[in-house]
Coordinates of C-alpha atoms in Angstrom, one line a residue:
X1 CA 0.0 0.0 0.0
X2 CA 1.7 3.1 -1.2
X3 CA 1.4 6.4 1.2
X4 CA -1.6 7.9 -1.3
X5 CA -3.8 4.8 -0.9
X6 CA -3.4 5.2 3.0
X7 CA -6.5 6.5 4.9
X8 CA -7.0 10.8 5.0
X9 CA -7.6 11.8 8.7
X10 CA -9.7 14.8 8.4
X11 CA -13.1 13.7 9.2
X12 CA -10.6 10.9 11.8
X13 CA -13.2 12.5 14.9
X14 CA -16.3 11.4 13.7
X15 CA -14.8 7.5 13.3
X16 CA -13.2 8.3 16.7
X17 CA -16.8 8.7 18.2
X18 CA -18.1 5.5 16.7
X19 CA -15.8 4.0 18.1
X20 CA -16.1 5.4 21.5
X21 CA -20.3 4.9 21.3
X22 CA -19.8 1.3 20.6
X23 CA -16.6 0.7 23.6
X24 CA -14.0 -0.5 21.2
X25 CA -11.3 1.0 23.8
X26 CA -9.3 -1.3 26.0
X27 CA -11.4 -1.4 28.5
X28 CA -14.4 -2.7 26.5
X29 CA -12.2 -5.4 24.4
X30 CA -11.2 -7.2 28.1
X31 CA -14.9 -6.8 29.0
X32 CA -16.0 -8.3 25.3
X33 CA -13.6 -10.9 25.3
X34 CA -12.4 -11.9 28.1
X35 CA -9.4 -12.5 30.1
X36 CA -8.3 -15.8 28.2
X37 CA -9.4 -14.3 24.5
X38 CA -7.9 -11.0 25.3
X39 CA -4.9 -12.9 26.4
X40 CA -4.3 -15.4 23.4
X41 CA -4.7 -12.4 20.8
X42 CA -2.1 -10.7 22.2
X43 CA -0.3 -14.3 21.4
X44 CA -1.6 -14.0 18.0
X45 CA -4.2 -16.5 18.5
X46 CA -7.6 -15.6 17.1
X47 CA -9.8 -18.8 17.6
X48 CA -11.1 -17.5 20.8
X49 CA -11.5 -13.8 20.0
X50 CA -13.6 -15.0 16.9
X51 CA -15.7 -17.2 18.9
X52 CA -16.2 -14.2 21.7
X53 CA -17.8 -11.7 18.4
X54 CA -20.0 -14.0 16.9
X55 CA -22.9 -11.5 18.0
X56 CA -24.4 -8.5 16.1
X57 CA -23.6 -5.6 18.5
X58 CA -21.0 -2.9 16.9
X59 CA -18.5 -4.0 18.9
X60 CA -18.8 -7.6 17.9
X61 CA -18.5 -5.7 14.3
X62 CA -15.3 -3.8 15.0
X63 CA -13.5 -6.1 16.5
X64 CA -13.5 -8.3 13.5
X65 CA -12.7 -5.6 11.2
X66 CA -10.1 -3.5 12.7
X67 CA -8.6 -6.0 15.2
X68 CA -8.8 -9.7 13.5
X69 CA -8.9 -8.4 10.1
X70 CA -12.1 -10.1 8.8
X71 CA -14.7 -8.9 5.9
X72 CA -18.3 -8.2 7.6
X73 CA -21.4 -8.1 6.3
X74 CA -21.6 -4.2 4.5
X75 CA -25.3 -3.8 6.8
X76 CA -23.2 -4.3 9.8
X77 CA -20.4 -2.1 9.1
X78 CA -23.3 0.7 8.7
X79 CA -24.4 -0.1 11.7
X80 CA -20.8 0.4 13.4
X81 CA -19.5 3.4 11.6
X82 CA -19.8 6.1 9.5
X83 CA -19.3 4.2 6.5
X84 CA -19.9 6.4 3.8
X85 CA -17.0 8.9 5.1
X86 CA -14.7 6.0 6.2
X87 CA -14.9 4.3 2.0
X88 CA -14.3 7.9 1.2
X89 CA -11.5 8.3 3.5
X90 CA -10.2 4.8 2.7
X91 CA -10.0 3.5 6.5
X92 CA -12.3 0.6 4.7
X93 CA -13.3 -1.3 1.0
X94 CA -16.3 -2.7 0.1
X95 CA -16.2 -5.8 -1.6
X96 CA -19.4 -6.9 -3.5
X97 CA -21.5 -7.2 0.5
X98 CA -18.9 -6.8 2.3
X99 CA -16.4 -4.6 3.8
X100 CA -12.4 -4.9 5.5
X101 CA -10.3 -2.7 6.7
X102 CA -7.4 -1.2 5.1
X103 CA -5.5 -0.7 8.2
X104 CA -5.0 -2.0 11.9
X105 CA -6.7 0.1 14.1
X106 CA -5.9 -0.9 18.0
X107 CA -7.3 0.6 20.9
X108 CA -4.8 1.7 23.7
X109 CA -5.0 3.0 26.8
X110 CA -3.0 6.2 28.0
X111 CA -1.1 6.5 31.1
X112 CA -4.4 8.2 32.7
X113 CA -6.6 5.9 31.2
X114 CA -7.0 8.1 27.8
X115 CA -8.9 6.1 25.1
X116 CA -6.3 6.3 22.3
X117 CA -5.8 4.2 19.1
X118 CA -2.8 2.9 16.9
X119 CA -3.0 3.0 13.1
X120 CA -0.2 0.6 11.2
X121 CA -0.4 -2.2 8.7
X122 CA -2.7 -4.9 8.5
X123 CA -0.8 -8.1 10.7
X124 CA 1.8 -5.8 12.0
X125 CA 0.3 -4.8 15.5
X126 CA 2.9 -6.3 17.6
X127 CA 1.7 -9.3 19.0
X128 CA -1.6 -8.9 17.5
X129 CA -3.7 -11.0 15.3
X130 CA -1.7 -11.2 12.5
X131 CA 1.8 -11.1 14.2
X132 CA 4.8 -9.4 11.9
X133 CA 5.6 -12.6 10.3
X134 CA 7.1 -11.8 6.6
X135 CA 6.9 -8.6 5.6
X136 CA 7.3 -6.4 2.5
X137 CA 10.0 -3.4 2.8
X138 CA 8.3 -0.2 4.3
X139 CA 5.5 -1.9 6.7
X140 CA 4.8 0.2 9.8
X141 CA 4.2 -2.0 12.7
X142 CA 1.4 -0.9 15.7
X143 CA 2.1 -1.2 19.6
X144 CA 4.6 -3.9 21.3
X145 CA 6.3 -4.9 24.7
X146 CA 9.1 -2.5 23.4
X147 CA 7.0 1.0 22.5
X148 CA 5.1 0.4 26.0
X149 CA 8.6 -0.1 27.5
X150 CA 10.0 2.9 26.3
X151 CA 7.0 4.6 27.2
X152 CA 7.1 4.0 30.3
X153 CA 10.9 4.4 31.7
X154 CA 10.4 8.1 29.8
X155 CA 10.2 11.3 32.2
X156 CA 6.9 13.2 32.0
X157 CA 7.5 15.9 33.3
X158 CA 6.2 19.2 31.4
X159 CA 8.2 20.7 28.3
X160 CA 8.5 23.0 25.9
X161 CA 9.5 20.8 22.8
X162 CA 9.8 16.7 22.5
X163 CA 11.7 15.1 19.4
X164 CA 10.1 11.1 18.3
X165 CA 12.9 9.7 16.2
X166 CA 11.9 7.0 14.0
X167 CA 8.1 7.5 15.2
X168 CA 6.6 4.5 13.5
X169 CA 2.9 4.3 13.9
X170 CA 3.8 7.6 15.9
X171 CA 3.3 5.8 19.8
X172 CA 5.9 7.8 21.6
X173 CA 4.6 11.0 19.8
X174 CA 1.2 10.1 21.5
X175 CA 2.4 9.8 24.6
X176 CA 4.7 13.1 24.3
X177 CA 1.7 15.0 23.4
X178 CA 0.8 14.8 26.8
X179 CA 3.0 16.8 28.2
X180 CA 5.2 18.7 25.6
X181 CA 4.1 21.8 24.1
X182 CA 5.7 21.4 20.6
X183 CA 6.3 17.5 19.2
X184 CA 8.0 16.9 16.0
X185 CA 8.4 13.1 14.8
X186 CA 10.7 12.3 11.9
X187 CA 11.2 9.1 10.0
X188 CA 13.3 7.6 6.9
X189 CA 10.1 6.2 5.9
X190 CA 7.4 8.2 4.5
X191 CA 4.4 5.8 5.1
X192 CA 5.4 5.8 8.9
X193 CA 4.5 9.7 9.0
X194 CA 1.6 9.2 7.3
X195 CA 0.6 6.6 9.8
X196 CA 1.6 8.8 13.0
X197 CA -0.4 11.1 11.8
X198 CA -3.6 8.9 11.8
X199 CA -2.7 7.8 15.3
X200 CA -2.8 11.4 16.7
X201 CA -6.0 12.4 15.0
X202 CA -7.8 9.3 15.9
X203 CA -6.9 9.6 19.4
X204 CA -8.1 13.4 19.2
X205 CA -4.3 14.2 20.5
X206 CA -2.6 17.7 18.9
X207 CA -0.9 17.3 15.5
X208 CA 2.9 16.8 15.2
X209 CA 5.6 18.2 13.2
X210 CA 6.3 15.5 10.8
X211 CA 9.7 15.4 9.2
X212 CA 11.1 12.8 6.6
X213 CA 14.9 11.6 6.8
X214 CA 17.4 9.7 8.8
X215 CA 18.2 9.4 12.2
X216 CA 18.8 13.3 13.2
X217 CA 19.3 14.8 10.1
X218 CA 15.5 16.5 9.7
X219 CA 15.9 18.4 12.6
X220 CA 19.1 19.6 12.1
X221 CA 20.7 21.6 14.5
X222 CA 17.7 22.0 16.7
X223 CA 17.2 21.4 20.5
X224 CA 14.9 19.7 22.6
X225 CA 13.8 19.2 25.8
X226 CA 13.0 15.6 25.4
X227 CA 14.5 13.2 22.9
X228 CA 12.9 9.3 22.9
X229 CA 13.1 7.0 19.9
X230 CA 12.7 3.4 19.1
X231 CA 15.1 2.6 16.7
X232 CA 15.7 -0.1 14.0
X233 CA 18.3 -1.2 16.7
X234 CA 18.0 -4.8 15.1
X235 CA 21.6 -5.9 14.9
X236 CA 21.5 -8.0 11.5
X237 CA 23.5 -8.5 7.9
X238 CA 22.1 -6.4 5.6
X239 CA 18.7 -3.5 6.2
X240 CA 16.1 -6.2 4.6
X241 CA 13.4 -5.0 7.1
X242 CA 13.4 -0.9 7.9
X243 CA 11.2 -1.7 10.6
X244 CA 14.1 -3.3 12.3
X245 CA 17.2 -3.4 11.2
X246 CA 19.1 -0.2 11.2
X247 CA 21.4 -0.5 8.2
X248 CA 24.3 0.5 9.9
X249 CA 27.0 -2.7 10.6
X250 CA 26.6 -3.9 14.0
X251 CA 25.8 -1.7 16.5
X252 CA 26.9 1.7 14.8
X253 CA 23.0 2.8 14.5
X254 CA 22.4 3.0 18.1
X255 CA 26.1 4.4 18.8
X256 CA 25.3 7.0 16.5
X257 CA 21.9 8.2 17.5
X258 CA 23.4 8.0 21.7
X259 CA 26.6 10.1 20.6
X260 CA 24.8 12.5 18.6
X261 CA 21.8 13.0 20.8
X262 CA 24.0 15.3 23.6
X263 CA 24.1 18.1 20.8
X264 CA 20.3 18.1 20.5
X265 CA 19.2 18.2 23.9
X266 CA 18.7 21.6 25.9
X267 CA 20.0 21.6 29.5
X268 CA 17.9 19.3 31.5
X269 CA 17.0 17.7 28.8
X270 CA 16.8 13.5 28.6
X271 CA 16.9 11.2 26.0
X272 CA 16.0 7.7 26.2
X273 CA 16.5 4.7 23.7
X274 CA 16.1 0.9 23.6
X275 CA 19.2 -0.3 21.9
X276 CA 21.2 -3.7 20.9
X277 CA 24.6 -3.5 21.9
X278 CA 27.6 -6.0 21.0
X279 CA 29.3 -8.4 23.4
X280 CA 32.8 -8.5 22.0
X281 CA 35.6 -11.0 22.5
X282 CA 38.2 -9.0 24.9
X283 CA 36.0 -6.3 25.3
X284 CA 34.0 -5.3 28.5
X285 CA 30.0 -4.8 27.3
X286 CA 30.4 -1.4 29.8
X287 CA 33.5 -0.1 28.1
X288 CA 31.7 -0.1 25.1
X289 CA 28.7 1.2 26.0
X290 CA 30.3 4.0 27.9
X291 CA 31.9 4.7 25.4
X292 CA 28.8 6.2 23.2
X293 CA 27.8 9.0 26.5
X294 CA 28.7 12.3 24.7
X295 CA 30.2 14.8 26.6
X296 CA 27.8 17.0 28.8
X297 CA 25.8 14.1 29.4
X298 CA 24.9 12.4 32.2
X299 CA 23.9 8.4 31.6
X300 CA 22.0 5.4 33.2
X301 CA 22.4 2.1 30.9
X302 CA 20.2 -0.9 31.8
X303 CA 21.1 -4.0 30.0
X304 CA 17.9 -6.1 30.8
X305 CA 18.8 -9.0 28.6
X306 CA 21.8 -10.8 26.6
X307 CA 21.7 -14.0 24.6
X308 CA 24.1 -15.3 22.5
X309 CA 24.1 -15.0 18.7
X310 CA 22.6 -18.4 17.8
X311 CA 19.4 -17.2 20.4
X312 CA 19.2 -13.6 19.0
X313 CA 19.8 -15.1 15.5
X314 CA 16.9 -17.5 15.4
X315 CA 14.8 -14.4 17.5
X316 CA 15.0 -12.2 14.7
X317 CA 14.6 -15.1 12.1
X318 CA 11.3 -15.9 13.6
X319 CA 10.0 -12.4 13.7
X320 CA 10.7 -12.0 9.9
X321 CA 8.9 -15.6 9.4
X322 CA 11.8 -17.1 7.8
X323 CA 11.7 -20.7 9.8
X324 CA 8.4 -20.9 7.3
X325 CA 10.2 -20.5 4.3
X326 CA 13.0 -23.1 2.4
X327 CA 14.7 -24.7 4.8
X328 CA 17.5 -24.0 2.5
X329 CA 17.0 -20.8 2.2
X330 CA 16.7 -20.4 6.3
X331 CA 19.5 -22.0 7.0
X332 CA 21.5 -19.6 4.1
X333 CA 20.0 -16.5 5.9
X334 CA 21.1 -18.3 9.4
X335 CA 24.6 -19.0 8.5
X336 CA 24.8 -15.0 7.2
X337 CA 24.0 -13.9 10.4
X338 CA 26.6 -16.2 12.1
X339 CA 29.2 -15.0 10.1
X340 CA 28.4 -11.4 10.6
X341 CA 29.2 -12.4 14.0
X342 CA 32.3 -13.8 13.3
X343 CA 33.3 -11.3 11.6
X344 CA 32.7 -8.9 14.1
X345 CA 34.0 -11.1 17.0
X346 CA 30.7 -10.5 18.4
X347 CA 29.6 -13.4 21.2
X348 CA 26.3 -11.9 22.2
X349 CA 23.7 -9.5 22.2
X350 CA 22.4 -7.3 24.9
X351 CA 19.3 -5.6 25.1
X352 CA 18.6 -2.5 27.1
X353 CA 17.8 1.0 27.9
X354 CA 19.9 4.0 27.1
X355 CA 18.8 7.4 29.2
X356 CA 20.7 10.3 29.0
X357 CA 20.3 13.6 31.0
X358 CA 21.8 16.6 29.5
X359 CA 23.9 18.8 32.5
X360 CA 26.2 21.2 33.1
X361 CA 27.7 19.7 35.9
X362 CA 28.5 16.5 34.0
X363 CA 30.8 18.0 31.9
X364 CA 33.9 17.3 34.2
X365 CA 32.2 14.7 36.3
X366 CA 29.6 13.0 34.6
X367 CA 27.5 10.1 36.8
X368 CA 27.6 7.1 34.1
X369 CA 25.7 4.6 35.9
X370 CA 25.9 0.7 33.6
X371 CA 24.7 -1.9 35.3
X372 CA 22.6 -5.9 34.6
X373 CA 19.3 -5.7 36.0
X374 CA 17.4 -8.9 34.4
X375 CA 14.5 -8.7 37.1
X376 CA 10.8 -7.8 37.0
X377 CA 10.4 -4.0 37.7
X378 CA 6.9 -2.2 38.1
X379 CA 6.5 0.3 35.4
X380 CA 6.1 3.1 34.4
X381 CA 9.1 4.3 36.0
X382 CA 9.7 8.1 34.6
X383 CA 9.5 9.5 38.1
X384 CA 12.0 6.7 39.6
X385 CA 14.5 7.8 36.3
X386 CA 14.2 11.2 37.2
X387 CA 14.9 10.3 40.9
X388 CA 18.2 8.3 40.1
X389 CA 19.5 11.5 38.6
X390 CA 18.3 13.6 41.1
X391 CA 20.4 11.0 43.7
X392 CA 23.5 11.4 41.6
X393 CA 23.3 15.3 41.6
X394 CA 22.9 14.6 45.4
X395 CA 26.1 12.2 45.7
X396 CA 28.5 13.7 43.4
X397 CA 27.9 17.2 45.5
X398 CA 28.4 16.0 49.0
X399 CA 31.5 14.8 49.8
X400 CA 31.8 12.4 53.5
X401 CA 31.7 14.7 55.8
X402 CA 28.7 16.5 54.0
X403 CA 27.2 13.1 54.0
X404 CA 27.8 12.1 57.5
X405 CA 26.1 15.5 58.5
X406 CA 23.3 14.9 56.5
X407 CA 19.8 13.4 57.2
X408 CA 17.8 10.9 55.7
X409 CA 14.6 8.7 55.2
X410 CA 14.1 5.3 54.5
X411 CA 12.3 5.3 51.2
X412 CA 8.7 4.3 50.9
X413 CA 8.1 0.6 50.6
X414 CA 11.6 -0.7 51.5
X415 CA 10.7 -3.9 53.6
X416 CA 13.4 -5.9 55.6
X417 CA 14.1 -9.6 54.9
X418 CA 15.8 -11.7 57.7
X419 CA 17.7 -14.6 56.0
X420 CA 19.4 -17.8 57.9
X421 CA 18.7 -21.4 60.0
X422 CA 15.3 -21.4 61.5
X423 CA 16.1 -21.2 65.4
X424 CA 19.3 -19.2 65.3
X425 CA 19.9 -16.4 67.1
X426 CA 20.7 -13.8 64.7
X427 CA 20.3 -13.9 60.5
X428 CA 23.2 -14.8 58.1
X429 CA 22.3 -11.6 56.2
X430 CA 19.8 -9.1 56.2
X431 CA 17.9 -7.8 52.7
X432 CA 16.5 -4.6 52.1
X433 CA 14.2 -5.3 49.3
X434 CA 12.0 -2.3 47.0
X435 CA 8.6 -3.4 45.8
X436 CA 8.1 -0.3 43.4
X437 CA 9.9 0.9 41.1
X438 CA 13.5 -1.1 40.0
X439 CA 12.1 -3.3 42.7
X440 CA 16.3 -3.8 43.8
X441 CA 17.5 -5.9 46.6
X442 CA 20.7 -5.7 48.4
X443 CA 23.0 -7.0 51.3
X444 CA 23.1 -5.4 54.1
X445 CA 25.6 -5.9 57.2
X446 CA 24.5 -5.4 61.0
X447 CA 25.2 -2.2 60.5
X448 CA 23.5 -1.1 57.5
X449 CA 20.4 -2.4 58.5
X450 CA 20.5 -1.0 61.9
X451 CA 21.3 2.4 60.2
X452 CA 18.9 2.3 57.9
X453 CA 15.7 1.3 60.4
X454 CA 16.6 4.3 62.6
X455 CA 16.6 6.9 59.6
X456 CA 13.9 8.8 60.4
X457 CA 15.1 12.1 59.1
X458 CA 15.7 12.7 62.8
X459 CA 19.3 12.8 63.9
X460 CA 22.2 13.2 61.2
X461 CA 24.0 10.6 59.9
X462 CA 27.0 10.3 62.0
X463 CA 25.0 10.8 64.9
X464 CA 23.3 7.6 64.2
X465 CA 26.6 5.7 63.6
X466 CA 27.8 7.1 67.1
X467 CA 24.9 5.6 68.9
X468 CA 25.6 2.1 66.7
X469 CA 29.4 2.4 67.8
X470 CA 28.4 2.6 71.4
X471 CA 25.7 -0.2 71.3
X472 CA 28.3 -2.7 69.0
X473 CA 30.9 -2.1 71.2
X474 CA 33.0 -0.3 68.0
X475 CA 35.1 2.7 67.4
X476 CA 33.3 4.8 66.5
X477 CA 35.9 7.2 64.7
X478 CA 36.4 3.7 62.5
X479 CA 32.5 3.3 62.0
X480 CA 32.3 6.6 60.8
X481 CA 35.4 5.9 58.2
X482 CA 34.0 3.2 56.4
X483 CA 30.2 3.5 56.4
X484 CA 30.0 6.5 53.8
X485 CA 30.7 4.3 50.6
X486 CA 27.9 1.6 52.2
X487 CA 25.3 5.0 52.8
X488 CA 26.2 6.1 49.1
X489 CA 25.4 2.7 47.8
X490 CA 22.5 3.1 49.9
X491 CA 21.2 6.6 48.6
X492 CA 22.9 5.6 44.8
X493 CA 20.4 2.9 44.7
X494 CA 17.1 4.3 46.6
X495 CA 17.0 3.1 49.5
X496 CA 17.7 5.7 51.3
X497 CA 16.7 9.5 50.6
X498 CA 18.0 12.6 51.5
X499 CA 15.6 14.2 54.3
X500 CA 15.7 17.5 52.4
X501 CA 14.5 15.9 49.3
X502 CA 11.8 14.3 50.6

């Protein structure tokens, strides 16, 4: 489907409020379907979704069209939607008594429960009905587990201007319309623009800037207070797919968008990314990775994943529905990809998120925080990304005798965890364990954990480590030496907060 046979969204309100009046939003699909049919479609399994809309209703109708991509009955359809404005528009066809849909059209609910909807391809809504399976050059693909990811770990905090690079069906431009006064989205392909721009209008959200091109090079040289992009981070031979793979050999695309974001961003100013990153033979993954933080940047890298190249080879094979084609031909594309590899001395693949924060106090001592953190985390978590930076403004300006003067709290929801024999007298460790946010767990000595249950916001640091001293029978002049790198760890992490920041 070129870009001219793609839906016009001028009249998009008047289909938005059909689709409102008949609850096809997120919250009437669960009620529709169910928990087990909602579930398998998001597996790409349709059998029960088709059994739950055998009925008349206009929800029944839209459900079929826009979500499973079935013809119904042209009477039904009029009863749905405006239908003479939506075959003049092209969101539908008519074929002899029937009519489809041109494109996916998949409700999605906002962070504050706004009814919004996702315009792409037909079969490319992420873990939809159709799945991406093989795909022609150029597709736009709807909502996945990694648009809702990036979503959520972005900071929302009010701006002036937000930059979408590489919108796609334009989900992070969505979101940024929230809370950004000016958002411009750019992508290298056109149909993706035309797309985002369907997506806005049918979720009654303000029109972007739409800008054709590569990676930065539509904006130019202008700034923004928030950068977020989804790239084509797919590390792969070749650019068969735009959708995914970026182009650029090995992980140059998302090197290249991290090092050249720190010029676009105004002071203050974040940018996050998902990104692939190389493990290379004689090369540590966090070398590399910091590396790619321009100067003026301050940088938290998450690597939530890493498999090794046969695993991410055969990943990315599936998603392109290559293990359905010749086996000969699969195991030709396979054995490309291995060598790839080889070539590049690469032994796995990681898979994370890349934040940036632009400051002038990083400029001679940026906080580049790289760490593995493979475990479930509650999102969204803009506000706990703004914290960590917050904490390292906080650490890298108080030195140990500011910190040991200090006060603090323990942060909300930090529970205690005992561990060792049942019977004994006192635990083998202790474990201070978060249930929000990065939901970390750490070690803990006698200590730390009696530190931390008294902090209160009460007395100042060292005043509590005196009173431990004098109850452990311990120096305290020692205690007071070596606790500030365990209270840094402590505040680093969120565990502890600074009383004033509170």
């Amino acid at each position: 489907m070129s870009t001219t046979s793609l839906p016009a969204p001028d009249r998009s309100p008047r289909l938005r409020e059909a689709l409102l009046a008949a609850a096809f939003t997120a919250d009437g699909l669960l009620d529709l379907l169910g928990a087990p049919a909602y579930a398998a479609l998001a597996r790409s399994e349709t059998v029960p979704a088709l059994r739950a809309t055998r009925g008349d209703a206009p929800l029944d109708t839209l459900v079929r069209l826009f979500l499973l991509q079935r013809p119904v009955p042209y009477e039904r359809a009029r009863a749905a939607l405006p239908l003479a404005e939506c075959l003049e528009d092209g969101w539908v066809v008519q074929e002899g008594d029937e009519v489809r849909a041109t494109v996916d059209v998949r409700p999605y609910s906002g962070p504050e429960d706004q009814d919004w909807f996702i315009v792409s391809d037909l079969g490319c809504a992420v873990g939809g009905a159709g799945g991406i399976g093989s795909h022609e050059e150029g597709v736009v693909l709807g909502v996945g587990g990694a648009s809702t990811t990036l979503a959520g770990i972005t900071v929302r905090k009010p701006v002036a201007s937000a930059l979408d690079l590489g919108t796609g069906s334009g989900v992070q431009a969505l979101h940024a319309s929230q809370h950004a006064t000016r958002v411009t989205a750019t992508d290298l392909n056109p149909r993706a623009l035309v797309f985002t721009r369907l997506t806005l209008a049918l979720s009654g959200a303000t029109p972007a800037d739409l800008r054709e091109g590569s990676l930065f090079e539509p904006v130019g040289t202008e700034t923004y207070d928030l950068v977020v992009s989804n790239p084509p981070f797919v590390i792969s031979p070749g650019a068969r797919l735009t959708y995914r793979d970026g182009g650029m050999g090995g992980d140059d695309l998302c090197r290249t968008l991290v090092q050249q974001a720190g010029d676009r961003l105004n002071d203050g100013g974040y940018a996050h990314f998902l990104a692939n990153w190389q493990h290379v033979d004689g090369e540590e993954w966090q070398d590399r990775l910091r590396s790619w933080v321009p100067r003026g940047c301050d940088a938290w890298i998450v690597q939530r994943e890493m498999q090794d190249i046969t695993q991410y080879a055969e990943l990315w094979l599936r998603d392109s529905g290559d293990h359905r084609t010749d086996p000969a031909q699969y195991a030709a594309r396979y054995d490309a990809w291995l060598d790839e590899f080889e070539a590049r001395k690469t032994k796995g693949v990681g898979f994370g998120w890349i934040t940036l924060r632009k400051s002038q106090s990083s400029a001679e001592n940026p906080s580049i925080v790289i760490e593995e953190w493979p475990h479930p985390v509650e999102q969204p978590l803009g506000e706990a990304v703004e914290a960590h930076f917050a904490r390292q403004d906080y650490l890298r300006t108080h030195d140990d005798a500011a910190l040991l003067a200090d006060h603090f709290t323990l942060a909300p929801e930090v529970m205690q965890e005992q561990v060792g024999l049942p019977g004994a007298e006192d635990p083998e460790h202790v474990v201070l364990r978060q249930n929000r946010g990065m939901r970390r767990a750490t070690k803990v000595d006698a200590v730390g954990a009696g530190f931390a249950g008294v902090c209160d916001g009460t007395l100042p640091a060292g005043r509590i480590l005196d009173a431990i001293a004098q109850l452990m029978n311990e120096d305290p002049v020692q205690l007071r030496d070596r606790t500030p790198q365990a209270i840094r760890l402590l505040v680093g992490e969120g565990f502890l907060e600074p009383a004033g920041q509170v």
